[in-house]
Amino acid sequence: MAHVSVTINGHDFSIACDDGQEAHLSRLASYVDKRVGELVASIGQAGNERLLVMVCLLIADELSDVYAEIDSLRNQDQGASARLQAEETLGGSMEMLAQRIEAIAESMERP
């Protein structure tokens, strides 16, 4: 198990993570620190616990928006798949109809 030192809002934390996840954890911590910095710039220092709770809520809101967008894209994809399937079915039906029309036309041409 690895340990990573991260700094959020000027405070250092040692966080354990799986081996190989150190860079990812550092990027996540940098993102949280950036969001805390934005919040501090907006409302001022409000105490570490309060700032971190507020940032957690902001990030959870972002995550909620991303989940909603993913659901929307999935629905669009399912709709597109259904349309494609309907078009393929219609295309097959039209092909069968064309063959029947040709057969009828040929039978009418024969005496």
PDB file of N, CA and C in Angstrom:
ATOM      1  N   MET A   1       0.857  -1.177   0.000  1.00  0.00           N
ATOM      2  CA  MET A   1       0.000   0.000   0.000  1.00  0.00           C
ATOM      3  C   MET A   1       0.901   1.237   0.000  1.00  0.00           C
ATOM      4  N   ALA A   2       0.556   2.182  -0.854  1.00  0.00           N
ATOM      5  CA  ALA A   2       1.332   3.412  -0.984  1.00  0.00           C
ATOM      6  C   ALA A   2       0.699   4.521  -0.153  1.00  0.00           C
ATOM      7  N   HIS A   3       1.493   5.551   0.103  1.00  0.00           N
ATOM      8  CA  HIS A   3       1.006   6.749   0.790  1.00  0.00           C
ATOM      9  C   HIS A   3       1.360   7.962  -0.059  1.00  0.00           C
ATOM     10  N   VAL A   4       0.441   8.886  -0.124  1.00  0.00           N
ATOM     11  CA  VAL A   4       0.647  10.111  -0.890  1.00  0.00           C
ATOM     12  C   VAL A   4       0.405  11.286   0.036  1.00  0.00           C
ATOM     13  N   SER A   5       1.297  12.264  -0.033  1.00  0.00           N
ATOM     14  CA  SER A   5       1.103  13.505   0.725  1.00  0.00           C
ATOM     15  C   SER A   5       0.426  14.506  -0.199  1.00  0.00           C
ATOM     16  N   VAL A   6      -0.698  15.040   0.252  1.00  0.00           N
ATOM     17  CA  VAL A   6      -1.428  16.030  -0.536  1.00  0.00           C
ATOM     18  C   VAL A   6      -1.672  17.258   0.326  1.00  0.00           C
ATOM     19  N   THR A   7      -1.860  18.380  -0.329  1.00  0.00           N
ATOM     20  CA  THR A   7      -2.146  19.626   0.372  1.00  0.00           C
ATOM     21  C   THR A   7      -3.475  20.164  -0.128  1.00  0.00           C
ATOM     22  N   ILE A   8      -4.375  20.399   0.819  1.00  0.00           N
ATOM     23  CA  ILE A   8      -5.678  20.971   0.491  1.00  0.00           C
ATOM     24  C   ILE A   8      -5.908  22.144   1.427  1.00  0.00           C
ATOM     25  N   ASN A   9      -6.117  23.312   0.822  1.00  0.00           N
ATOM     26  CA  ASN A   9      -6.340  24.545   1.575  1.00  0.00           C
ATOM     27  C   ASN A   9      -5.207  24.818   2.562  1.00  0.00           C
ATOM     28  N   GLY A  10      -3.986  24.532   2.110  1.00  0.00           N
ATOM     29  CA  GLY A  10      -2.809  24.814   2.932  1.00  0.00           C
ATOM     30  C   GLY A  10      -2.528  23.786   4.010  1.00  0.00           C
ATOM     31  N   HIS A  11      -3.303  22.736   4.087  1.00  0.00           N
ATOM     32  CA  HIS A  11      -3.103  21.697   5.097  1.00  0.00           C
ATOM     33  C   HIS A  11      -2.613  20.421   4.417  1.00  0.00           C
ATOM     34  N   ASP A  12      -1.596  19.811   5.015  1.00  0.00           N
ATOM     35  CA  ASP A  12      -1.024  18.583   4.463  1.00  0.00           C
ATOM     36  C   ASP A  12      -1.730  17.361   5.029  1.00  0.00           C
ATOM     37  N   PHE A  13      -1.955  16.388   4.154  1.00  0.00           N
ATOM     38  CA  PHE A  13      -2.587  15.130   4.545  1.00  0.00           C
ATOM     39  C   PHE A  13      -1.804  13.982   3.924  1.00  0.00           C
ATOM     40  N   SER A  14      -1.626  12.915   4.681  1.00  0.00           N
ATOM     41  CA  SER A  14      -1.021  11.696   4.156  1.00  0.00           C
ATOM     42  C   SER A  14      -2.156  10.703   3.929  1.00  0.00           C
ATOM     43  N   ILE A  15      -2.318  10.300   2.668  1.00  0.00           N
ATOM     44  CA  ILE A  15      -3.439   9.450   2.280  1.00  0.00           C
ATOM     45  C   ILE A  15      -2.900   8.124   1.739  1.00  0.00           C
ATOM     46  N   ALA A  16      -3.459   7.018   2.221  1.00  0.00           N
ATOM     47  CA  ALA A  16      -3.081   5.697   1.718  1.00  0.00           C
ATOM     48  C   ALA A  16      -3.863   5.395   0.446  1.00  0.00           C
ATOM     49  N   CYS A  17      -3.213   4.688  -0.474  1.00  0.00           N
ATOM     50  CA  CYS A  17      -3.873   4.274  -1.709  1.00  0.00           C
ATOM     51  C   CYS A  17      -3.205   3.005  -2.221  1.00  0.00           C
ATOM     52  N   ASP A  18      -3.847   2.369  -3.173  1.00  0.00           N
ATOM     53  CA  ASP A  18      -3.257   1.185  -3.791  1.00  0.00           C
ATOM     54  C   ASP A  18      -2.013   1.580  -4.566  1.00  0.00           C
ATOM     55  N   ASP A  19      -1.062   0.663  -4.639  1.00  0.00           N
ATOM     56  CA  ASP A  19       0.143   0.907  -5.431  1.00  0.00           C
ATOM     57  C   ASP A  19      -0.257   1.218  -6.869  1.00  0.00           C
ATOM     58  N   GLY A  20       0.395   2.203  -7.445  1.00  0.00           N
ATOM     59  CA  GLY A  20       0.103   2.606  -8.812  1.00  0.00           C
ATOM     60  C   GLY A  20      -0.967   3.680  -8.925  1.00  0.00           C
ATOM     61  N   GLN A  21      -1.641   4.008  -7.838  1.00  0.00           N
ATOM     62  CA  GLN A  21      -2.715   5.003  -7.861  1.00  0.00           C
ATOM     63  C   GLN A  21      -2.265   6.373  -7.350  1.00  0.00           C
ATOM     64  N   GLU A  22      -0.976   6.499  -7.071  1.00  0.00           N
ATOM     65  CA  GLU A  22      -0.474   7.734  -6.463  1.00  0.00           C
ATOM     66  C   GLU A  22      -0.739   8.961  -7.333  1.00  0.00           C
ATOM     67  N   ALA A  23      -0.430   8.877  -8.621  1.00  0.00           N
ATOM     68  CA  ALA A  23      -0.616  10.037  -9.510  1.00  0.00           C
ATOM     69  C   ALA A  23      -2.097  10.403  -9.618  1.00  0.00           C
ATOM     70  N   HIS A  24      -2.938   9.393  -9.697  1.00  0.00           N
ATOM     71  CA  HIS A  24      -4.383   9.641  -9.787  1.00  0.00           C
ATOM     72  C   HIS A  24      -4.883  10.334  -8.519  1.00  0.00           C
ATOM     73  N   LEU A  25      -4.461   9.843  -7.370  1.00  0.00           N
ATOM     74  CA  LEU A  25      -4.865  10.453  -6.101  1.00  0.00           C
ATOM     75  C   LEU A  25      -4.360  11.889  -6.006  1.00  0.00           C
ATOM     76  N   SER A  26      -3.143  12.126  -6.465  1.00  0.00           N
ATOM     77  CA  SER A  26      -2.599  13.491  -6.451  1.00  0.00           C
ATOM     78  C   SER A  26      -3.422  14.421  -7.335  1.00  0.00           C
ATOM     79  N   ARG A  27      -3.845  13.924  -8.515  1.00  0.00           N
ATOM     80  CA  ARG A  27      -4.690  14.745  -9.404  1.00  0.00           C
ATOM     81  C   ARG A  27      -6.033  15.053  -8.749  1.00  0.00           C
ATOM     82  N   LEU A  28      -6.619  14.048  -8.101  1.00  0.00           N
ATOM     83  CA  LEU A  28      -7.896  14.274  -7.412  1.00  0.00           C
ATOM     84  C   LEU A  28      -7.744  15.310  -6.306  1.00  0.00           C
ATOM     85  N   ALA A  29      -6.679  15.187  -5.523  1.00  0.00           N
ATOM     86  CA  ALA A  29      -6.437  16.139  -4.438  1.00  0.00           C
ATOM     87  C   ALA A  29      -6.219  17.544  -4.988  1.00  0.00           C
ATOM     88  N   SER A  30      -5.517  17.642  -6.109  1.00  0.00           N
ATOM     89  CA  SER A  30      -5.300  18.957  -6.735  1.00  0.00           C
ATOM     90  C   SER A  30      -6.624  19.567  -7.171  1.00  0.00           C
ATOM     91  N   TYR A  31      -7.517  18.733  -7.700  1.00  0.00           N
ATOM     92  CA  TYR A  31      -8.829  19.220  -8.114  1.00  0.00           C
ATOM     93  C   TYR A  31      -9.620  19.726  -6.912  1.00  0.00           C
ATOM     94  N   VAL A  32      -9.608  18.957  -5.818  1.00  0.00           N
ATOM     95  CA  VAL A  32     -10.319  19.375  -4.603  1.00  0.00           C
ATOM     96  C   VAL A  32      -9.718  20.670  -4.077  1.00  0.00           C
ATOM     97  N   ASP A  33      -8.389  20.763  -4.060  1.00  0.00           N
ATOM     98  CA  ASP A  33      -7.728  21.982  -3.579  1.00  0.00           C
ATOM     99  C   ASP A  33      -8.100  23.178  -4.454  1.00  0.00           C
ATOM    100  N   LYS A  34      -8.163  22.959  -5.759  1.00  0.00           N
ATOM    101  CA  LYS A  34      -8.565  24.032  -6.682  1.00  0.00           C
ATOM    102  C   LYS A  34      -9.982  24.497  -6.370  1.00  0.00           C
ATOM    103  N   ARG A  35     -10.902  23.546  -6.170  1.00  0.00           N
ATOM    104  CA  ARG A  35     -12.291  23.906  -5.863  1.00  0.00           C
ATOM    105  C   ARG A  35     -12.387  24.631  -4.522  1.00  0.00           C
ATOM    106  N   VAL A  36     -11.607  24.189  -3.524  1.00  0.00           N
ATOM    107  CA  VAL A  36     -11.590  24.889  -2.230  1.00  0.00           C
ATOM    108  C   VAL A  36     -11.097  26.315  -2.440  1.00  0.00           C
ATOM    109  N   GLY A  37     -10.043  26.473  -3.244  1.00  0.00           N
ATOM    110  CA  GLY A  37      -9.518  27.807  -3.533  1.00  0.00           C
ATOM    111  C   GLY A  37     -10.555  28.705  -4.186  1.00  0.00           C
ATOM    112  N   GLU A  38     -11.322  28.149  -5.124  1.00  0.00           N
ATOM    113  CA  GLU A  38     -12.387  28.921  -5.778  1.00  0.00           C
ATOM    114  C   GLU A  38     -13.455  29.332  -4.771  1.00  0.00           C
ATOM    115  N   LEU A  39     -13.788  28.415  -3.879  1.00  0.00           N
ATOM    116  CA  LEU A  39     -14.801  28.706  -2.866  1.00  0.00           C
ATOM    117  C   LEU A  39     -14.309  29.770  -1.893  1.00  0.00           C
ATOM    118  N   VAL A  40     -13.042  29.662  -1.477  1.00  0.00           N
ATOM    119  CA  VAL A  40     -12.463  30.661  -0.570  1.00  0.00           C
ATOM    120  C   VAL A  40     -12.463  32.027  -1.245  1.00  0.00           C
ATOM    121  N   ALA A  41     -12.126  32.068  -2.533  1.00  0.00           N
ATOM    122  CA  ALA A  41     -12.125  33.338  -3.263  1.00  0.00           C
ATOM    123  C   ALA A  41     -13.533  33.922  -3.334  1.00  0.00           C
ATOM    124  N   SER A  42     -14.528  33.052  -3.359  1.00  0.00           N
ATOM    125  CA  SER A  42     -15.909  33.500  -3.473  1.00  0.00           C
ATOM    126  C   SER A  42     -16.503  33.937  -2.136  1.00  0.00           C
ATOM    127  N   ILE A  43     -16.296  33.133  -1.086  1.00  0.00           N
ATOM    128  CA  ILE A  43     -16.953  33.422   0.193  1.00  0.00           C
ATOM    129  C   ILE A  43     -15.990  33.730   1.330  1.00  0.00           C
ATOM    130  N   GLY A  44     -14.694  33.541   1.096  1.00  0.00           N
ATOM    131  CA  GLY A  44     -13.712  33.750   2.161  1.00  0.00           C
ATOM    132  C   GLY A  44     -13.524  32.480   2.976  1.00  0.00           C
ATOM    133  N   GLN A  45     -12.556  32.529   3.879  1.00  0.00           N
ATOM    134  CA  GLN A  45     -12.290  31.362   4.731  1.00  0.00           C
ATOM    135  C   GLN A  45     -13.494  31.131   5.638  1.00  0.00           C
ATOM    136  N   ALA A  46     -13.946  29.894   5.684  1.00  0.00           N
ATOM    137  CA  ALA A  46     -15.117  29.577   6.503  1.00  0.00           C
ATOM    138  C   ALA A  46     -14.830  28.395   7.415  1.00  0.00           C
ATOM    139  N   GLY A  47     -13.574  28.126   7.654  1.00  0.00           N
ATOM    140  CA  GLY A  47     -13.200  26.962   8.456  1.00  0.00           C
ATOM    141  C   GLY A  47     -13.048  25.749   7.553  1.00  0.00           C
ATOM    142  N   ASN A  48     -12.023  24.953   7.852  1.00  0.00           N
ATOM    143  CA  ASN A  48     -11.709  23.805   7.002  1.00  0.00           C
ATOM    144  C   ASN A  48     -12.865  22.830   6.848  1.00  0.00           C
ATOM    145  N   GLU A  49     -13.478  22.449   7.943  1.00  0.00           N
ATOM    146  CA  GLU A  49     -14.557  21.466   7.862  1.00  0.00           C
ATOM    147  C   GLU A  49     -15.704  21.976   7.004  1.00  0.00           C
ATOM    148  N   ARG A  50     -16.095  23.204   7.242  1.00  0.00           N
ATOM    149  CA  ARG A  50     -17.211  23.778   6.478  1.00  0.00           C
ATOM    150  C   ARG A  50     -16.856  23.890   4.994  1.00  0.00           C
ATOM    151  N   LEU A  51     -15.633  24.347   4.691  1.00  0.00           N
ATOM    152  CA  LEU A  51     -15.208  24.459   3.298  1.00  0.00           C
ATOM    153  C   LEU A  51     -15.210  23.094   2.617  1.00  0.00           C
ATOM    154  N   LEU A  52     -14.685  22.093   3.302  1.00  0.00           N
ATOM    155  CA  LEU A  52     -14.617  20.767   2.699  1.00  0.00           C
ATOM    156  C   LEU A  52     -16.011  20.179   2.485  1.00  0.00           C
ATOM    157  N   VAL A  53     -16.920  20.414   3.418  1.00  0.00           N
ATOM    158  CA  VAL A  53     -18.298  19.945   3.227  1.00  0.00           C
ATOM    159  C   VAL A  53     -18.919  20.654   2.028  1.00  0.00           C
ATOM    160  N   MET A  54     -18.714  21.954   1.928  1.00  0.00           N
ATOM    161  CA  MET A  54     -19.283  22.704   0.808  1.00  0.00           C
ATOM    162  C   MET A  54     -18.692  22.231  -0.521  1.00  0.00           C
ATOM    163  N   VAL A  55     -17.377  21.991  -0.544  1.00  0.00           N
ATOM    164  CA  VAL A  55     -16.741  21.512  -1.771  1.00  0.00           C
ATOM    165  C   VAL A  55     -17.239  20.112  -2.119  1.00  0.00           C
ATOM    166  N   CYS A  56     -17.415  19.265  -1.109  1.00  0.00           N
ATOM    167  CA  CYS A  56     -17.969  17.926  -1.365  1.00  0.00           C
ATOM    168  C   CYS A  56     -19.345  18.041  -2.012  1.00  0.00           C
ATOM    169  N   LEU A  57     -20.157  18.949  -1.531  1.00  0.00           N
ATOM    170  CA  LEU A  57     -21.489  19.135  -2.105  1.00  0.00           C
ATOM    171  C   LEU A  57     -21.407  19.667  -3.539  1.00  0.00           C
ATOM    172  N   LEU A  58     -20.484  20.596  -3.788  1.00  0.00           N
ATOM    173  CA  LEU A  58     -20.309  21.116  -5.148  1.00  0.00           C
ATOM    174  C   LEU A  58     -19.865  20.010  -6.101  1.00  0.00           C
ATOM    175  N   ILE A  59     -18.914  19.190  -5.661  1.00  0.00           N
ATOM    176  CA  ILE A  59     -18.423  18.101  -6.501  1.00  0.00           C
ATOM    177  C   ILE A  59     -19.514  17.050  -6.692  1.00  0.00           C
ATOM    178  N   ALA A  60     -20.287  16.772  -5.652  1.00  0.00           N
ATOM    179  CA  ALA A  60     -21.404  15.829  -5.781  1.00  0.00           C
ATOM    180  C   ALA A  60     -22.425  16.357  -6.784  1.00  0.00           C
ATOM    181  N   ASP A  61     -22.643  17.672  -6.796  1.00  0.00           N
ATOM    182  CA  ASP A  61     -23.556  18.277  -7.762  1.00  0.00           C
ATOM    183  C   ASP A  61     -23.017  18.104  -9.181  1.00  0.00           C
ATOM    184  N   GLU A  62     -21.712  18.320  -9.361  1.00  0.00           N
ATOM    185  CA  GLU A  62     -21.094  18.105 -10.673  1.00  0.00           C
ATOM    186  C   GLU A  62     -21.272  16.650 -11.106  1.00  0.00           C
ATOM    187  N   LEU A  63     -21.036  15.735 -10.185  1.00  0.00           N
ATOM    188  CA  LEU A  63     -21.168  14.311 -10.480  1.00  0.00           C
ATOM    189  C   LEU A  63     -22.606  13.967 -10.859  1.00  0.00           C
ATOM    190  N   SER A  64     -23.552  14.555 -10.155  1.00  0.00           N
ATOM    191  CA  SER A  64     -24.963  14.338 -10.464  1.00  0.00           C
ATOM    192  C   SER A  64     -25.280  14.807 -11.881  1.00  0.00           C
ATOM    193  N   ASP A  65     -24.739  15.972 -12.262  1.00  0.00           N
ATOM    194  CA  ASP A  65     -24.945  16.481 -13.620  1.00  0.00           C
ATOM    195  C   ASP A  65     -24.348  15.533 -14.657  1.00  0.00           C
ATOM    196  N   VAL A  66     -23.170  14.992 -14.365  1.00  0.00           N
ATOM    197  CA  VAL A  66     -22.518  14.062 -15.289  1.00  0.00           C
ATOM    198  C   VAL A  66     -23.349  12.792 -15.436  1.00  0.00           C
ATOM    199  N   TYR A  67     -23.858  12.260 -14.316  1.00  0.00           N
ATOM    200  CA  TYR A  67     -24.721  11.074 -14.386  1.00  0.00           C
ATOM    201  C   TYR A  67     -25.968  11.353 -15.221  1.00  0.00           C
ATOM    202  N   ALA A  68     -26.557  12.524 -15.052  1.00  0.00           N
ATOM    203  CA  ALA A  68     -27.745  12.882 -15.834  1.00  0.00           C
ATOM    204  C   ALA A  68     -27.402  12.953 -17.321  1.00  0.00           C
ATOM    205  N   GLU A  69     -26.239  13.504 -17.642  1.00  0.00           N
ATOM    206  CA  GLU A  69     -25.818  13.591 -19.037  1.00  0.00           C
ATOM    207  C   GLU A  69     -25.571  12.196 -19.616  1.00  0.00           C
ATOM    208  N   ILE A  70     -24.960  11.318 -18.827  1.00  0.00           N
ATOM    209  CA  ILE A  70     -24.726   9.942 -19.272  1.00  0.00           C
ATOM    210  C   ILE A  70     -26.059   9.253 -19.553  1.00  0.00           C
ATOM    211  N   ASP A  71     -27.022   9.413 -18.646  1.00  0.00           N
ATOM    212  CA  ASP A  71     -28.349   8.818 -18.853  1.00  0.00           C
ATOM    213  C   ASP A  71     -28.993   9.347 -20.131  1.00  0.00           C
ATOM    214  N   SER A  72     -28.861  10.644 -20.355  1.00  0.00           N
ATOM    215  CA  SER A  72     -29.424  11.251 -21.557  1.00  0.00           C
ATOM    216  C   SER A  72     -28.774  10.669 -22.814  1.00  0.00           C
ATOM    217  N   LEU A  73     -27.447  10.525 -22.786  1.00  0.00           N
ATOM    218  CA  LEU A  73     -26.741   9.954 -23.934  1.00  0.00           C
ATOM    219  C   LEU A  73     -27.128   8.496 -24.153  1.00  0.00           C
ATOM    220  N   ARG A  74     -27.300   7.757 -23.065  1.00  0.00           N
ATOM    221  CA  ARG A  74     -27.737   6.360 -23.193  1.00  0.00           C
ATOM    222  C   ARG A  74     -29.124   6.297 -23.830  1.00  0.00           C
ATOM    223  N   ASN A  75     -30.021   7.177 -23.389  1.00  0.00           N
ATOM    224  CA  ASN A  75     -31.372   7.203 -23.954  1.00  0.00           C
ATOM    225  C   ASN A  75     -31.337   7.562 -25.434  1.00  0.00           C
ATOM    226  N   GLN A  76     -30.478   8.519 -25.789  1.00  0.00           N
ATOM    227  CA  GLN A  76     -30.339   8.890 -27.197  1.00  0.00           C
ATOM    228  C   GLN A  76     -29.818   7.706 -28.002  1.00  0.00           C
ATOM    229  N   ASP A  77     -28.836   6.990 -27.423  1.00  0.00           N
ATOM    230  CA  ASP A  77     -28.256   5.840 -28.105  1.00  0.00           C
ATOM    231  C   ASP A  77     -29.297   4.739 -28.280  1.00  0.00           C
ATOM    232  N   GLN A  78     -30.103   4.508 -27.233  1.00  0.00           N
ATOM    233  CA  GLN A  78     -31.154   3.491 -27.333  1.00  0.00           C
ATOM    234  C   GLN A  78     -32.185   3.894 -28.380  1.00  0.00           C
ATOM    235  N   GLY A  79     -32.513   5.184 -28.420  1.00  0.00           N
ATOM    236  CA  GLY A  79     -33.455   5.673 -29.426  1.00  0.00           C
ATOM    237  C   GLY A  79     -32.899   5.504 -30.830  1.00  0.00           C
ATOM    238  N   ALA A  80     -31.610   5.791 -30.986  1.00  0.00           N
ATOM    239  CA  ALA A  80     -30.975   5.633 -32.294  1.00  0.00           C
ATOM    240  C   ALA A  80     -30.942   4.164 -32.694  1.00  0.00           C
ATOM    241  N   SER A  81     -30.673   3.287 -31.736  1.00  0.00           N
ATOM    242  CA  SER A  81     -30.658   1.845 -32.025  1.00  0.00           C
ATOM    243  C   SER A  81     -32.038   1.367 -32.446  1.00  0.00           C
ATOM    244  N   ALA A  82     -33.070   1.848 -31.761  1.00  0.00           N
ATOM    245  CA  ALA A  82     -34.440   1.459 -32.106  1.00  0.00           C
ATOM    246  C   ALA A  82     -34.799   1.958 -33.503  1.00  0.00           C
ATOM    247  N   ARG A  83     -34.390   3.204 -33.819  1.00  0.00           N
ATOM    248  CA  ARG A  83     -34.668   3.747 -35.154  1.00  0.00           C
ATOM    249  C   ARG A  83     -33.944   2.936 -36.226  1.00  0.00           C
ATOM    250  N   LEU A  84     -32.685   2.578 -35.954  1.00  0.00           N
ATOM    251  CA  LEU A  84     -31.916   1.793 -36.911  1.00  0.00           C
ATOM    252  C   LEU A  84     -32.569   0.436 -37.137  1.00  0.00           C
ATOM    253  N   GLN A  85     -33.004  -0.196 -36.059  1.00  0.00           N
ATOM    254  CA  GLN A  85     -33.668  -1.492 -36.176  1.00  0.00           C
ATOM    255  C   GLN A  85     -34.969  -1.355 -36.976  1.00  0.00           C
ATOM    256  N   ALA A  86     -35.719  -0.298 -36.720  1.00  0.00           N
ATOM    257  CA  ALA A  86     -36.967  -0.069 -37.457  1.00  0.00           C
ATOM    258  C   ALA A  86     -36.677   0.163 -38.940  1.00  0.00           C
ATOM    259  N   GLU A  87     -35.619   0.922 -39.234  1.00  0.00           N
ATOM    260  CA  GLU A  87     -35.255   1.171 -40.628  1.00  0.00           C
ATOM    261  C   GLU A  87     -34.839  -0.119 -41.323  1.00  0.00           C
ATOM    262  N   GLU A  88     -34.088  -0.969 -40.599  1.00  0.00           N
ATOM    263  CA  GLU A  88     -33.675  -2.243 -41.185  1.00  0.00           C
ATOM    264  C   GLU A  88     -34.887  -3.130 -41.449  1.00  0.00           C
ATOM    265  N   THR A  89     -35.819  -3.158 -40.510  1.00  0.00           N
ATOM    266  CA  THR A  89     -37.044  -3.946 -40.687  1.00  0.00           C
ATOM    267  C   THR A  89     -37.846  -3.410 -41.865  1.00  0.00           C
ATOM    268  N   LEU A  90     -37.978  -2.090 -41.937  1.00  0.00           N
ATOM    269  CA  LEU A  90     -38.705  -1.465 -43.042  1.00  0.00           C
ATOM    270  C   LEU A  90     -38.015  -1.754 -44.366  1.00  0.00           C
ATOM    271  N   GLY A  91     -36.685  -1.675 -44.365  1.00  0.00           N
ATOM    272  CA  GLY A  91     -35.936  -1.968 -45.591  1.00  0.00           C
ATOM    273  C   GLY A  91     -36.169  -3.391 -46.057  1.00  0.00           C
ATOM    274  N   GLY A  92     -36.171  -4.340 -45.113  1.00  0.00           N
ATOM    275  CA  GLY A  92     -36.443  -5.741 -45.460  1.00  0.00           C
ATOM    276  C   GLY A  92     -37.852  -5.917 -45.991  1.00  0.00           C
ATOM    277  N   SER A  93     -38.808  -5.243 -45.371  1.00  0.00           N
ATOM    278  CA  SER A  93     -40.205  -5.328 -45.822  1.00  0.00           C
ATOM    279  C   SER A  93     -40.354  -4.743 -47.215  1.00  0.00           C
ATOM    280  N   MET A  94     -39.679  -3.637 -47.467  1.00  0.00           N
ATOM    281  CA  MET A  94     -39.759  -3.007 -48.786  1.00  0.00           C
ATOM    282  C   MET A  94     -39.135  -3.907 -49.849  1.00  0.00           C
ATOM    283  N   GLU A  95     -38.056  -4.583 -49.501  1.00  0.00           N
ATOM    284  CA  GLU A  95     -37.417  -5.508 -50.440  1.00  0.00           C
ATOM    285  C   GLU A  95     -38.359  -6.656 -50.787  1.00  0.00           C
ATOM    286  N   MET A  96     -39.015  -7.212 -49.767  1.00  0.00           N
ATOM    287  CA  MET A  96     -39.975  -8.295 -50.005  1.00  0.00           C
ATOM    288  C   MET A  96     -41.136  -7.810 -50.863  1.00  0.00           C
ATOM    289  N   LEU A  97     -41.617  -6.603 -50.582  1.00  0.00           N
ATOM    290  CA  LEU A  97     -42.722  -6.038 -51.353  1.00  0.00           C
ATOM    291  C   LEU A  97     -42.305  -5.826 -52.808  1.00  0.00           C
ATOM    292  N   ALA A  98     -41.099  -5.339 -53.023  1.00  0.00           N
ATOM    293  CA  ALA A  98     -40.602  -5.129 -54.385  1.00  0.00           C
ATOM    294  C   ALA A  98     -40.523  -6.454 -55.133  1.00  0.00           C
ATOM    295  N   GLN A  99     -40.073  -7.511 -54.456  1.00  0.00           N
ATOM    296  CA  GLN A  99     -40.002  -8.827 -55.095  1.00  0.00           C
ATOM    297  C   GLN A  99     -41.396  -9.326 -55.467  1.00  0.00           C
ATOM    298  N   ARG A 100     -42.361  -9.112 -54.592  1.00  0.00           N
ATOM    299  CA  ARG A 100     -43.737  -9.538 -54.881  1.00  0.00           C
ATOM    300  C   ARG A 100     -44.311  -8.762 -56.069  1.00  0.00           C
ATOM    301  N   ILE A 101     -44.033  -7.462 -56.110  1.00  0.00           N
ATOM    302  CA  ILE A 101     -44.525  -6.635 -57.222  1.00  0.00           C
ATOM    303  C   ILE A 101     -43.910  -7.114 -58.527  1.00  0.00           C
ATOM    304  N   GLU A 102     -42.608  -7.421 -58.503  1.00  0.00           N
ATOM    305  CA  GLU A 102     -41.943  -7.912 -59.709  1.00  0.00           C
ATOM    306  C   GLU A 102     -42.542  -9.248 -60.145  1.00  0.00           C
ATOM    307  N   ALA A 103     -42.813 -10.120 -59.169  1.00  0.00           N
ATOM    308  CA  ALA A 103     -43.404 -11.424 -59.501  1.00  0.00           C
ATOM    309  C   ALA A 103     -44.788 -11.244 -60.115  1.00  0.00           C
ATOM    310  N   ILE A 104     -45.581 -10.340 -59.564  1.00  0.00           N
ATOM    311  CA  ILE A 104     -46.921 -10.074 -60.105  1.00  0.00           C
ATOM    312  C   ILE A 104     -46.807  -9.500 -61.511  1.00  0.00           C
ATOM    313  N   ALA A 105     -45.862  -8.572 -61.694  1.00  0.00           N
ATOM    314  CA  ALA A 105     -45.678  -7.959 -63.015  1.00  0.00           C
ATOM    315  C   ALA A 105     -45.260  -9.009 -64.031  1.00  0.00           C
ATOM    316  N   GLU A 106     -44.366  -9.913 -63.637  1.00  0.00           N
ATOM    317  CA  GLU A 106     -43.935 -10.969 -64.553  1.00  0.00           C
ATOM    318  C   GLU A 106     -45.095 -11.894 -64.902  1.00  0.00           C
ATOM    319  N   SER A 107     -45.914 -12.213 -63.889  1.00  0.00           N
ATOM    320  CA  SER A 107     -47.040 -13.119 -64.166  1.00  0.00           C
ATOM    321  C   SER A 107     -48.072 -12.451 -65.067  1.00  0.00           C
ATOM    322  N   MET A 108     -48.184 -11.149 -65.015  1.00  0.00           N
ATOM    323  CA  MET A 108     -49.142 -10.438 -65.863  1.00  0.00           C
ATOM    324  C   MET A 108     -48.627 -10.343 -67.292  1.00  0.00           C
ATOM    325  N   GLU A 109     -47.313 -10.372 -67.467  1.00  0.00           N
ATOM    326  CA  GLU A 109     -46.742 -10.284 -68.804  1.00  0.00           C
ATOM    327  C   GLU A 109     -46.893 -11.601 -69.553  1.00  0.00           C
ATOM    328  N   ARG A 110     -47.020 -12.704 -68.840  1.00  0.00           N
ATOM    329  CA  ARG A 110     -47.177 -14.018 -69.475  1.00  0.00           C
ATOM    330  C   ARG A 110     -48.626 -14.196 -69.934  1.00  0.00           C
ATOM    331  N   PRO A 111     -48.778 -14.808 -71.137  1.00  0.00           N
ATOM    332  CA  PRO A 111     -50.155 -15.047 -71.608  1.00  0.00           C
ATOM    333  C   PRO A 111     -50.827 -16.190 -70.906  1.00  0.00           C
TER     334      PRO A 111
END
